[in-house]
Structures are given as C-alpha cells and as structure tokens.
Coordinates of C-alpha atoms in Angstrom, one line a residue:
M855 CA 0.2 0.0 -0.3
D856 CA 1.9 3.2 -1.1
L857 CA 1.2 6.0 1.8
L858 CA 0.8 10.1 2.1
I859 CA 1.8 11.5 5.3
R860 CA 1.4 15.1 5.2
P861 CA -0.4 17.7 7.6
V862 CA -3.3 17.3 9.5
T863 CA -6.2 19.8 7.7
P864 CA -8.8 21.6 9.9
A865 CA -12.0 19.7 7.9
E866 CA -9.3 16.7 9.7
Y867 CA -9.5 17.3 13.0
D868 CA -12.8 15.3 13.8
T869 CA -12.0 12.1 12.1
L870 CA -8.3 12.0 13.4
A871 CA -9.7 12.5 17.1
E872 CA -11.9 9.5 16.4
I873 CA -9.6 7.2 15.4
T874 CA -7.0 8.8 18.0
A875 CA -9.3 8.4 20.9
Q876 CA -10.5 4.5 19.7
A877 CA -7.3 3.6 19.3
Y878 CA -6.5 4.3 22.7
L879 CA -10.1 2.8 23.9
Q880 CA -9.9 -0.2 22.2
D881 CA -6.4 -1.1 22.8
G882 CA -7.8 -0.4 27.0
L883 CA -5.0 2.3 27.7
L884 CA -7.3 4.1 29.1
D885 CA -7.7 3.6 32.6
F886 CA -11.4 5.4 33.2
G887 CA -12.6 4.4 29.7
E888 CA -15.2 7.1 27.9
S889 CA -14.5 9.2 31.5
D890 CA -10.6 9.4 31.4
E891 CA -9.4 13.2 30.7
Y892 CA -6.6 12.0 28.3
L893 CA -9.4 11.4 25.9
G894 CA -10.5 14.8 26.2
E895 CA -6.8 15.3 25.1
L896 CA -6.3 12.8 22.9
K897 CA -9.6 14.7 20.4
D898 CA -8.4 18.3 20.3
V899 CA -6.9 18.0 17.4
A900 CA -6.7 22.2 16.8
K901 CA -5.3 22.4 19.7
R902 CA -1.8 20.1 18.9
A903 CA -2.1 21.8 15.8
A904 CA -2.2 25.1 16.9
A905 CA 1.3 24.1 19.4
A906 CA 2.7 21.1 17.7
E907 CA 3.3 18.7 14.4
V908 CA 0.3 17.2 14.0
L909 CA 0.4 14.9 10.5
V910 CA -1.6 12.1 9.3
A911 CA -1.3 9.1 7.1
V912 CA -3.5 8.8 4.3
E913 CA -3.7 5.9 1.8
A914 CA -2.3 7.2 -1.5
A915 CA -5.3 5.8 -4.3
E916 CA -7.9 7.8 -1.7
K917 CA -6.2 10.5 -0.3
D918 CA -9.3 11.0 1.9
R919 CA -8.7 8.4 3.5
L920 CA -7.5 8.9 7.2
L921 CA -5.3 6.1 8.6
G922 CA -3.9 7.5 11.7
G923 CA -2.0 10.2 12.9
V924 CA 0.4 11.9 15.5
T925 CA 1.9 14.1 17.0
F926 CA 5.7 16.1 16.4
V927 CA 7.1 18.1 18.3
P928 CA 9.9 19.6 17.6
S929 CA 11.6 21.9 20.7
G930 CA 9.8 21.9 23.6
G931 CA 6.7 24.0 24.1
P932 CA 3.8 23.7 25.6
M933 CA 2.6 19.4 23.6
A934 CA 5.9 18.1 24.9
D935 CA 5.8 16.0 28.2
I936 CA 9.9 15.2 28.5
A937 CA 12.3 16.7 26.0
G938 CA 14.3 18.5 27.2
P939 CA 17.0 21.1 25.2
G940 CA 17.6 19.7 21.7
E941 CA 15.5 17.4 21.3
A942 CA 11.7 16.4 19.6
E943 CA 9.3 14.8 20.7
I944 CA 6.7 12.1 19.0
R945 CA 3.2 12.2 21.1
M946 CA 0.0 11.0 20.2
L947 CA 0.9 7.7 17.6
A948 CA -2.7 6.4 16.4
V949 CA -3.8 3.9 13.7
A950 CA -7.3 3.0 13.0
R951 CA -7.7 -0.5 14.0
D952 CA -8.7 -1.5 10.2
A953 CA -5.0 0.0 9.5
R954 CA -3.3 -1.2 11.2
G955 CA -0.4 -4.2 10.2
R956 CA -0.2 -2.0 7.2
G957 CA 2.9 0.3 7.6
A958 CA 0.8 3.6 8.7
G959 CA 2.2 3.8 12.4
E960 CA 6.1 3.2 10.4
A961 CA 5.6 5.6 7.5
L962 CA 4.2 7.9 10.9
V963 CA 7.2 7.3 13.4
R964 CA 9.9 8.2 10.5
A965 CA 8.2 11.3 8.8
C966 CA 9.0 12.5 12.6
I967 CA 12.7 11.3 12.7
D968 CA 13.2 13.1 9.1
R969 CA 10.9 15.9 10.7
A970 CA 13.6 16.4 14.2
R971 CA 17.0 15.5 11.2
A972 CA 15.9 19.1 9.2
T973 CA 15.3 20.3 12.7
Q974 CA 18.0 22.7 13.3
G975 CA 20.2 21.2 17.0
C976 CA 17.7 18.8 17.3
V977 CA 20.0 16.0 18.3
R978 CA 17.7 13.3 19.7
I979 CA 13.8 12.3 19.2
V980 CA 11.5 10.4 22.7
L981 CA 8.8 9.7 23.6
S982 CA 6.2 8.1 26.1
T983 CA 4.5 4.6 26.0
Q984 CA 2.6 2.8 27.8
R985 CA 3.7 -0.9 29.2
T986 CA 0.8 -2.5 27.0
M987 CA 1.5 -0.8 23.5
H988 CA 3.8 -3.5 22.6
S989 CA 3.3 -2.6 18.3
A990 CA 3.7 0.6 18.6
H991 CA 7.3 -0.3 21.1
R992 CA 8.4 -3.3 17.7
I993 CA 7.6 -0.4 15.4
Y994 CA 10.7 2.6 17.5
E995 CA 13.5 -0.6 18.4
R996 CA 12.4 -1.7 14.4
L997 CA 14.0 1.7 13.6
G998 CA 16.5 2.7 16.2
F999 CA 15.1 3.6 19.4
V1000 CA 16.2 2.8 22.7
R1001 CA 14.8 2.4 26.6
T1002 CA 15.2 4.9 28.8
P1003 CA 14.1 3.8 31.9
E1004 CA 15.6 6.8 34.1
R1005 CA 13.2 8.9 31.9
D1006 CA 10.2 6.6 32.4
W1007 CA 7.8 9.1 35.2
N1008 CA 3.9 8.8 36.0
P1009 CA 2.2 11.8 34.4
I1010 CA -0.3 10.6 37.1
P1011 CA 0.9 10.4 40.8
A1012 CA -1.9 9.5 42.5
L1013 CA -2.0 6.2 40.2
A1014 CA 1.1 5.2 41.4
D1015 CA 0.4 1.7 38.9
I1016 CA 0.8 4.1 35.5
T1017 CA 4.4 4.4 34.4
L1018 CA 5.0 5.3 31.1
L1019 CA 8.2 3.9 29.7
T1020 CA 10.2 5.9 27.3
Y1021 CA 12.8 6.0 24.3
E1022 CA 15.1 7.9 22.5
L1023 CA 17.0 7.8 19.1
T1024 CA 19.8 9.6 19.1
L1025 CA 20.1 11.6 15.3

C-alpha cells in the first residue's frame, strides 16, 4: 500500500480525533474509558495542531481516507512532556484498527524522525509509551530507538500504577 504522510487539515480534525480516541479506547489504554481525562487531550486535534505539528497517514489511492496520525513536537513548547533542550518529541501515535499492520504507524514515526533531523539543533527524538503498546514498541525498536528507563515517569502521581516507558533515538 502506498502511503502519503502530510500535515492534518482542519477539515480532518474530527476524523483524526475519533481515530485517536478509538485506538486508545479499543486497546484498553485509558484507565477510565470514556470518562478518562486524557481522552479529551487525545480528541483535541485543533489544540495539538496549534502547538505542534500533527501529521496524518492517508492511502495514496484514497487521499481522503485517514489511516492514523501522530503529533510531532519539534523543540519543547506546550505539547512536550519529556523533551529537553535539543530534543524533539513524538506524541499520540494512533492508527485505525482496520488499518493496522499496513505500515502507517511506521511511516508516521519515520516522518517524525525526518522532521527531527531537519530541525536545527535537534540531536535526539524522545517519546513516552504505555507498557502494553507492544506493536508501537516494535516499531520504535526496529527504527533504532532505545529504552531510557531512567526517564520513565508517571503522568498521574495519584495513580502509582501508571508509569510511562520512554524511548529515545540519537540523531
């Protein structure tokens, strides 16, 4: 399948919001389901696009069919969770369930790596992931990311069992 990776358009915000929310909900990645506070963050594509670069994967033959998306944070800013100076960050990678296994997730991560390499002063790209995101872990490791357990963190300290794993790729 030929994929096209490009910036999301405002007309696609709702579709990407739904793909992202459903990817997390269907995979059991939100502890509180539909009431999870993070669900609102996942669905707010306009907010992400205003503060970072939101990319989408579409089928080249069907340019209007979104397969997934990712948020690329080039150098800090309000969308960064763990990126420090000289680091870009990947956030909210999601692929529609019916599009998985067709290369969209890897293509989105590769596009982020390319953007990080093109960002002046960027020496590393970092990301956080949940323990159960095994397919994503395989993509990251295949592309050269390495685990950085010293950076693992808990976004909700009141819930001790939510530790996000971190990876980095030195450019």
